[in-house]
XYZ file of C-alpha atoms in Angstrom:
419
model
C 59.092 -74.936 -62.578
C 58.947 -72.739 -65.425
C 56.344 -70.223 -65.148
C 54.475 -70.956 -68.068
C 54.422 -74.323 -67.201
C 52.885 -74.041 -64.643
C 49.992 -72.032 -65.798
C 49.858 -74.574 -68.944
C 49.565 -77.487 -65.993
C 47.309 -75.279 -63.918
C 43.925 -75.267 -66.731
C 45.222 -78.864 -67.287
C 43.058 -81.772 -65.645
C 45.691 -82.211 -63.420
C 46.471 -78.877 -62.150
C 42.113 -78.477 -61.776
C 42.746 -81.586 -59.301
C 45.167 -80.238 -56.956
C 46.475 -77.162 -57.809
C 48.533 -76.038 -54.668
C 51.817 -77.238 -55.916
C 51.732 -74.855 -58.999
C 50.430 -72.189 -57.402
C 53.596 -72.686 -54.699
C 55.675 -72.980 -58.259
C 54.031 -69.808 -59.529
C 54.772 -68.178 -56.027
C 58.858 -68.627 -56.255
C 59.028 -66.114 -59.008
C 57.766 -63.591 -57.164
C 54.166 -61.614 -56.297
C 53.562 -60.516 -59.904
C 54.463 -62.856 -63.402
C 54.916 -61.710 -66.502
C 53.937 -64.492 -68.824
C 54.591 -62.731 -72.117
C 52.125 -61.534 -74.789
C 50.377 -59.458 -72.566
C 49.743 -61.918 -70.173
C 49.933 -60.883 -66.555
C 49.551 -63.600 -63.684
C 49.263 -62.353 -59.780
C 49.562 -64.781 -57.230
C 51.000 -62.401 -54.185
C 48.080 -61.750 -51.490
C 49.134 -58.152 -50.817
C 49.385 -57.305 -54.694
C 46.518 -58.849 -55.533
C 44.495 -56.892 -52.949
C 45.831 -53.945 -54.513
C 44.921 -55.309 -58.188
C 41.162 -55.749 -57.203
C 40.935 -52.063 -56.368
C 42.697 -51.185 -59.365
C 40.628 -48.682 -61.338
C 42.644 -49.491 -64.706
C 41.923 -52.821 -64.214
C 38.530 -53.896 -65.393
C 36.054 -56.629 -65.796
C 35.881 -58.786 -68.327
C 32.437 -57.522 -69.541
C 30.597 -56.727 -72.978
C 33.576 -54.515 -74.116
C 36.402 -56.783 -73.642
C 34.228 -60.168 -75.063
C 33.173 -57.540 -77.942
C 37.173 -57.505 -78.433
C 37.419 -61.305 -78.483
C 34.826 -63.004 -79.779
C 32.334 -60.812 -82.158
C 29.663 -62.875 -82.353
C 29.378 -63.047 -78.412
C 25.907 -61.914 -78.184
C 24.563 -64.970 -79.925
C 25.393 -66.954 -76.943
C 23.054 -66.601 -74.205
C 25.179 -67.586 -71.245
C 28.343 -65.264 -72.489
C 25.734 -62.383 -72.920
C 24.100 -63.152 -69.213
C 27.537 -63.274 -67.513
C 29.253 -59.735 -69.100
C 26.334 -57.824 -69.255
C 25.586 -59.172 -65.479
C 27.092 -57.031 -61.978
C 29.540 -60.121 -62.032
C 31.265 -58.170 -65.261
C 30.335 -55.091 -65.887
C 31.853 -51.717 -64.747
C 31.129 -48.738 -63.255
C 28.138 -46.774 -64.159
C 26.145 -49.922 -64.925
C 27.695 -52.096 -62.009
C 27.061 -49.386 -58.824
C 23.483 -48.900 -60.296
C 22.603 -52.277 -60.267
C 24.847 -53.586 -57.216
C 22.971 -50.524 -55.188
C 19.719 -51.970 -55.685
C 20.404 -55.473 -54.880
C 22.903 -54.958 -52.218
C 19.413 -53.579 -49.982
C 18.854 -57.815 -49.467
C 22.310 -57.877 -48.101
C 22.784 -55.513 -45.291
C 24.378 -56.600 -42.167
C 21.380 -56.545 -40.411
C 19.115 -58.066 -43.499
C 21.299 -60.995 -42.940
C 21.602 -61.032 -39.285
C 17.655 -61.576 -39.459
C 17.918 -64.668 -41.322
C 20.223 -66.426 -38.861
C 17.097 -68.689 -37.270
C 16.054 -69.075 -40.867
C 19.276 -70.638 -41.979
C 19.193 -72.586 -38.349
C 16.201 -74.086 -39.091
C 16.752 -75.220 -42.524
C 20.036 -76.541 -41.345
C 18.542 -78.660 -38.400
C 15.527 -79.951 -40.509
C 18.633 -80.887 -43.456
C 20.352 -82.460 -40.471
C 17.077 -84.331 -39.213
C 16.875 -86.024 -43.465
C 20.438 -86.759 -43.219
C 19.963 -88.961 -39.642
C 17.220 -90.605 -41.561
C 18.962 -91.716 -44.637
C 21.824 -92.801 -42.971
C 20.274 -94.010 -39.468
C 21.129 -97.460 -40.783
C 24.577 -96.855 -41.565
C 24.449 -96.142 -45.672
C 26.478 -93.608 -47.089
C 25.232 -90.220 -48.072
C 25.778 -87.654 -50.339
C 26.893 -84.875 -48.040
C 26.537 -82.831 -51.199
C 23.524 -83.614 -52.422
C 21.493 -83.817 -49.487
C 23.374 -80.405 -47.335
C 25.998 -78.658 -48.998
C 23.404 -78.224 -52.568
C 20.307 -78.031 -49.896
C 21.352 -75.901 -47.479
C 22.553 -72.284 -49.812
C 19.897 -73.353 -52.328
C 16.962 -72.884 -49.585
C 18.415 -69.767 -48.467
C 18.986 -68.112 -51.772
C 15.528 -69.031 -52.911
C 14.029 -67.817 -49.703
C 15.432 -65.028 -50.181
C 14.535 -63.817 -53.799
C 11.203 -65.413 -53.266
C 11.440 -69.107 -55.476
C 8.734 -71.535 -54.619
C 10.203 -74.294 -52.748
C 8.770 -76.817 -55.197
C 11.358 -75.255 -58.404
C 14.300 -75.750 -55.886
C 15.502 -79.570 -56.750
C 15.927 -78.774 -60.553
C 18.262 -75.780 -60.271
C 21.603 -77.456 -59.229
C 22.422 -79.339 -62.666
C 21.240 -76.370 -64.724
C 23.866 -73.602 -62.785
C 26.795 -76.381 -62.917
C 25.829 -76.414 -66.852
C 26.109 -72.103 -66.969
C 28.783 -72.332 -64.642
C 31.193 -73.980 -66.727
C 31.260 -70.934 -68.894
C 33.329 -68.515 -65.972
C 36.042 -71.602 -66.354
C 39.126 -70.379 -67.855
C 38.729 -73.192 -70.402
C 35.681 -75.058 -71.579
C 34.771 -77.487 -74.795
C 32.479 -76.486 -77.456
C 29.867 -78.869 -75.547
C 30.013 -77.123 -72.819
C 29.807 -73.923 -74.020
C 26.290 -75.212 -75.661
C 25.215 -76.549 -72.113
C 25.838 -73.103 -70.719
C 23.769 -71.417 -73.550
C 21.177 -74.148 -72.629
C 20.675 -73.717 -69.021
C 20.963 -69.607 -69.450
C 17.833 -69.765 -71.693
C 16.043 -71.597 -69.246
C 16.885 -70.195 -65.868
C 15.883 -66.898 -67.714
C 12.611 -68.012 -68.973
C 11.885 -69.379 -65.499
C 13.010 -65.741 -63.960
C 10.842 -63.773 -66.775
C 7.590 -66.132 -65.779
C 8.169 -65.255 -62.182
C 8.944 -61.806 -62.164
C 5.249 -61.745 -64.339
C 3.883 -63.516 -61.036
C 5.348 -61.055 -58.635
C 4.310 -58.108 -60.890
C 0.443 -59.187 -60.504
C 1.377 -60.892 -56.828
C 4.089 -59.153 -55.207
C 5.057 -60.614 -52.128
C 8.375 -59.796 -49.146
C 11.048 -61.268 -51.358
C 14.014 -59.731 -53.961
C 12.041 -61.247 -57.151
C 8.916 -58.421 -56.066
C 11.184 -55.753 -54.417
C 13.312 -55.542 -57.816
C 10.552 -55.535 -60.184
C 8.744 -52.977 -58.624
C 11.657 -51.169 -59.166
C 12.152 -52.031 -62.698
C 8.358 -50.882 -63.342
C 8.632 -47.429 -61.895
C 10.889 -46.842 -65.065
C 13.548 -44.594 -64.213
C 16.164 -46.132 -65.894
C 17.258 -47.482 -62.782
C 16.828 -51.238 -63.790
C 16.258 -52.348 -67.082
C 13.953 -55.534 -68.432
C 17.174 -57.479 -69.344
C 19.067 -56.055 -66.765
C 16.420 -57.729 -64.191
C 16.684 -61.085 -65.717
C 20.498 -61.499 -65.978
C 21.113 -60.486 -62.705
C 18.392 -62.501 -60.611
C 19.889 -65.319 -62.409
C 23.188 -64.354 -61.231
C 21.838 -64.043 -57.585
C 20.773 -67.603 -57.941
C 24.015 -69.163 -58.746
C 26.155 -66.900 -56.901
C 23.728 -67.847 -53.743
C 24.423 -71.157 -53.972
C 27.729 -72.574 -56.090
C 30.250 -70.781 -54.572
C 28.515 -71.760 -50.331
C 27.704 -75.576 -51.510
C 31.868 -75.437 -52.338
C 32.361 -74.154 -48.345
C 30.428 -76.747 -47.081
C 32.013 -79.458 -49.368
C 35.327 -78.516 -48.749
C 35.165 -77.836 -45.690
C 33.837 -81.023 -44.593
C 36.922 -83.306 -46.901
C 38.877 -80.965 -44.756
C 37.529 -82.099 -41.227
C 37.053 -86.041 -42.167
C 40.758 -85.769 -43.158
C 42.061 -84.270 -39.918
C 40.061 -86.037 -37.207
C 41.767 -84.105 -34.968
C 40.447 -80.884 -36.193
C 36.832 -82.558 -36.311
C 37.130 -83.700 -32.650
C 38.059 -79.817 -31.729
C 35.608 -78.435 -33.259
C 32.923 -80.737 -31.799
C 34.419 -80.163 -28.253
C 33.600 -76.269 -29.250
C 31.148 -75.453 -31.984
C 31.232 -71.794 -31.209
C 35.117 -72.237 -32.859
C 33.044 -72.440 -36.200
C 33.614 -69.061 -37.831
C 37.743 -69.701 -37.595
C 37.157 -73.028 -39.280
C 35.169 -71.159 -41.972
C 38.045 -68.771 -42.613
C 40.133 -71.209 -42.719
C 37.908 -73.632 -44.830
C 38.076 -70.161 -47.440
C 42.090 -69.454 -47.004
C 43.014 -73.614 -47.417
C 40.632 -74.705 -49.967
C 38.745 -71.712 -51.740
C 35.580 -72.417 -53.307
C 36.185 -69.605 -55.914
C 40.606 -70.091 -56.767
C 40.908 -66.993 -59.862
C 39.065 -63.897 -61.467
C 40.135 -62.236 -64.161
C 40.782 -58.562 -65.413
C 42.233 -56.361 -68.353
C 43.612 -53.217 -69.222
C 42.098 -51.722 -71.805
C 44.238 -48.599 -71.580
C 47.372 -50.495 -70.145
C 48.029 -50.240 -66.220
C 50.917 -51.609 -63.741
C 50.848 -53.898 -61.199
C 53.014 -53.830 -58.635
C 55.885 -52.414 -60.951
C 54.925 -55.071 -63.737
C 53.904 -53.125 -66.853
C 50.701 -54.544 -68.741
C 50.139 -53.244 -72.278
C 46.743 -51.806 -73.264
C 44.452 -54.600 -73.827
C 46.458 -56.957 -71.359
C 45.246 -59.597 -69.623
C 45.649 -60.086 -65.756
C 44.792 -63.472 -64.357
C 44.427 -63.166 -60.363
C 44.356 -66.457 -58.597
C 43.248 -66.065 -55.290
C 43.503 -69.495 -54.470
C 47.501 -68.960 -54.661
C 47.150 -65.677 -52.788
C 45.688 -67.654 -50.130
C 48.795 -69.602 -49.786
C 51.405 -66.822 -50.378
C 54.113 -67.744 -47.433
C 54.337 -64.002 -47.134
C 51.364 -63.151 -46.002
C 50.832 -66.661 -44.388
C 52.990 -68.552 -42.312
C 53.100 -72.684 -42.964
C 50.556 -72.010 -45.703
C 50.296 -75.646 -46.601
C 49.062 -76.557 -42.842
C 45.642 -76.461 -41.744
C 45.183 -73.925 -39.013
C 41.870 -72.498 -37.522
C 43.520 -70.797 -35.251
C 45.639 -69.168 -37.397
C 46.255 -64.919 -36.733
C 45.175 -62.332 -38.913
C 43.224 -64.599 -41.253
C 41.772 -62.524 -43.746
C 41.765 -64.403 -46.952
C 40.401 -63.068 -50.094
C 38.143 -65.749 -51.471
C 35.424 -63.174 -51.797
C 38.115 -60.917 -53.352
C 37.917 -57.204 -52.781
C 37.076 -53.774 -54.107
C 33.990 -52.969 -55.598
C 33.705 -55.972 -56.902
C 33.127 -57.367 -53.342
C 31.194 -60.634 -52.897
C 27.516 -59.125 -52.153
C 26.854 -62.718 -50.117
C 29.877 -63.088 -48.324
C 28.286 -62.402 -44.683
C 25.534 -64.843 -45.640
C 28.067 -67.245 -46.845
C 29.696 -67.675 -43.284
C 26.644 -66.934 -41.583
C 25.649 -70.586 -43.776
C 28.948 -72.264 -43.219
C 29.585 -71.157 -39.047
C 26.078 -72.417 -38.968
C 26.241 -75.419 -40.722
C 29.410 -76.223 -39.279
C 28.759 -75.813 -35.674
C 25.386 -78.006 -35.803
C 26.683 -80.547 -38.074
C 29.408 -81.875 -36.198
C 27.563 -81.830 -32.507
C 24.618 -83.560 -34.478
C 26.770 -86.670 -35.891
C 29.489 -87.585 -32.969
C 30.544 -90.869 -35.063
C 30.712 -88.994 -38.943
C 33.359 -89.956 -41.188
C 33.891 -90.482 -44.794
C 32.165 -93.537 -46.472
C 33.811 -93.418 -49.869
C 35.382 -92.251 -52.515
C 34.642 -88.341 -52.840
C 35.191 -86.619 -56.476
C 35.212 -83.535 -57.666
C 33.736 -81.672 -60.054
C 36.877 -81.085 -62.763
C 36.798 -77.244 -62.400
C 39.167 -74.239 -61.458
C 37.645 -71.238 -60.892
C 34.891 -72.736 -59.023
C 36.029 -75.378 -57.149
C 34.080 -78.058 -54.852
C 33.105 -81.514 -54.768
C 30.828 -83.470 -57.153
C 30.065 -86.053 -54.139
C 31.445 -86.259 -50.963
C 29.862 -89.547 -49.391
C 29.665 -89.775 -45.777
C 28.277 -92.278 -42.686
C 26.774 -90.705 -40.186
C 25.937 -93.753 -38.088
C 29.754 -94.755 -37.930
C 29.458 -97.502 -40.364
C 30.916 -95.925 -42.676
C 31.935 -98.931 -46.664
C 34.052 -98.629 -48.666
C 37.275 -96.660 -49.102
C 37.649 -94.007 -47.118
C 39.700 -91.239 -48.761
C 43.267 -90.187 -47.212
C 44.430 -86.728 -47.167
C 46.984 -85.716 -50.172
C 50.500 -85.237 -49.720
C 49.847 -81.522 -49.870
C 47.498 -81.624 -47.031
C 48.653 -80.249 -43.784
């Protein structure tokens, strides 16, 4: 297939639905495309891993929207996203990732392993209930949203009563980091922005007369010594980028992980022989079916990429989901295979860009994972699963499932591309 074509079919409703067989298209004309116009595509897991730690490639933040689209600052979600760590550069990004990254340490998240243990079990305990008498259940609703949503909000310090209204109001502002999205949309995001910041704003006011042991208190006492460390807006954007990075991108793990399993009973039946395989099936959960398949950069001075000149102002588009299945790098990348060596993939990406939650991610997912499957000995699929219509982030609107082994209705099949 012709390369544009395939990125054309890629952003299209089809290519959001399964889109393996372009990336595999994309892959047969080599590591690095050159669409044209400026347009640079990377799909080659060893050149994109060089791409992320490519200082002349940069973010997509307020200077490169202020080069697109003027009048950017007059919508809320655009303005939250570049001006957040997710898109900004270097001063602004170290001095903000620095402060938050003290929630993330190794041994930060190490200490919330019985935390996440015990939210999973008592997630597990209201999924035996609602399904004890063989009706389907929303995995997603009731553990893959649950689950990362507790934990997140745990950790910055959200009373668990403001939890259950969250998830519809990030998949709103989360349709803005698509690579395409309607003018309806793009009001949605604006929508939800506004509100998930005046929700942050009232409770940062709480913690400043309150504080308490959470991120919320910890990074407003920062922003009050006024240093110039952290700034009023600065706080705002990013704790609600901490709240929808905590939870989207690990409710995607679970969800396709899961489809995965109920596809390949074989697989399922392993893992439930030896829960402590768990972490493997996580990587490979991330390499086979990333919850987060592109990012984006540009060169605003012009750069090169693996030999592939871009021209100042150039955009790179760096799928990671095709990375993830570059044959190169991965051998049979189209089969399923926990046990696979060397498997490193880069759903998290890379540089200094790094996910901050990736540890917590898998600590959620091995977790998850390892309990859910000893838990429910007779699970299966009850249903017909859908996703959510989306790219960059990609996961499962509902994912219905029977945990008593009584399971109505169609039961989905794996696709062709499945291995």
């Amino acid at each position: 297939m012709d390369a544009v074509a395939a990125v054309e079919t890629l952003l299209s409703p089809e290519g959001r639905e399964d889109p393996f067989p372009y990336y595999a298209a994309l892959h047969a004309h080599g590591p690095v495309v050159d669409l044209g116009g400026g347009y640079i595509v990377v799909v080659g897991y060893d050149a994109l891993n060089r791409a992320l730690r490519n200082p002349a490639l940069r973010e997509e933040g307020p200077e490169w929207v202020q080069d697109r689209w003027a009048e950017w600052a007059g919508n809320p979600s655009v303005r939250l996203f570049s001006q957040s760590m997710l898109f900004s550069g270097d001063p602004r990004h170290a001095r903000v990732r620095r402060l938050v990254s003290r929630a993330f340490t190794p041994r930060r998240v190490a200490a919330l392993a019985p935390a996440v243990e015990r939210l999973a079990d008592g997630l597990l305990d209201r999924l035996a209930g609602l399904g004890a008498d063989g009706t389907p259940v929303d995995f997603m609703a009731e553990f893959a949203y649950a689950l990362p949503v507790a934990v997140i909000c745990e950790l910055l310090g959200v009373p668990e009563q403001d939890r259950l209204w969250f998830r519809p109001l990030v998949a709103d502002l989360a349709a803005q980091l698509e690579p395409v999205y309607s003018k309806e949309q793009l009001e949605a995001a604006d929508a939800a922005a506004l509100t998930l910041l005046e929700y942050f704003a009232d409770l940062a006011a709480q913690r400043r007369a309150e504080p308490r042991d959470d991120l919320v208190s910890a990074l407003v006492q920062v922003r009050d010594e006024d240093d110039g460390r952290l700034g009023d807006q600065e706080l705002l954007d990013n704790l609600v980028l901490l709240l929808a990075a905590g939870f989207e991108t690990t409710t995607n793990l679970l969800g396709n992980g899961l489809a995965l399993l109920l596809d390949r009973p074989a697989h399922l039946a392993a893992l439930r022989a030896d829960p402590s395989a768990a972490p493997a099936y996580v990587e490979e959960f991330l390499r086979y079916d990333s919850p987060v398949q592109l990012t984006a950069r540009w060169a605003p001075e012009g750069a090169v990429v693996e030999g592939v000149a871009v021209p100042p102002g150039g955009e790179v588009l760096l799928l990671l989901g095709a990375a993830n299945r570059d044959p190169v790098r991965f051998a049979r990348p189209e089969q399923f295979d926990p046990d696979r060596p060397g498997n490193q993939p880069l759903s998290f990406g890379g540089g200094p860009h790094f996910c901050l939650g990736a540890a917590l991610a898998r600590l959620e997912g091995g977790t998850a994972f390892g309990r859910l499957v000893r838990r429910f000995p007779r699970l299966e699929a009850a249903g017909v699963r859908t996703r959510h219509g989306r790219l960059t982030l990609r996961g499962y609107a509902t994912l219905p499932v029977s945990v008593a082994g009584t399971a109505t209705g169609d039961t989905c099949r794996p696709s062709v591309h499945d291995g």
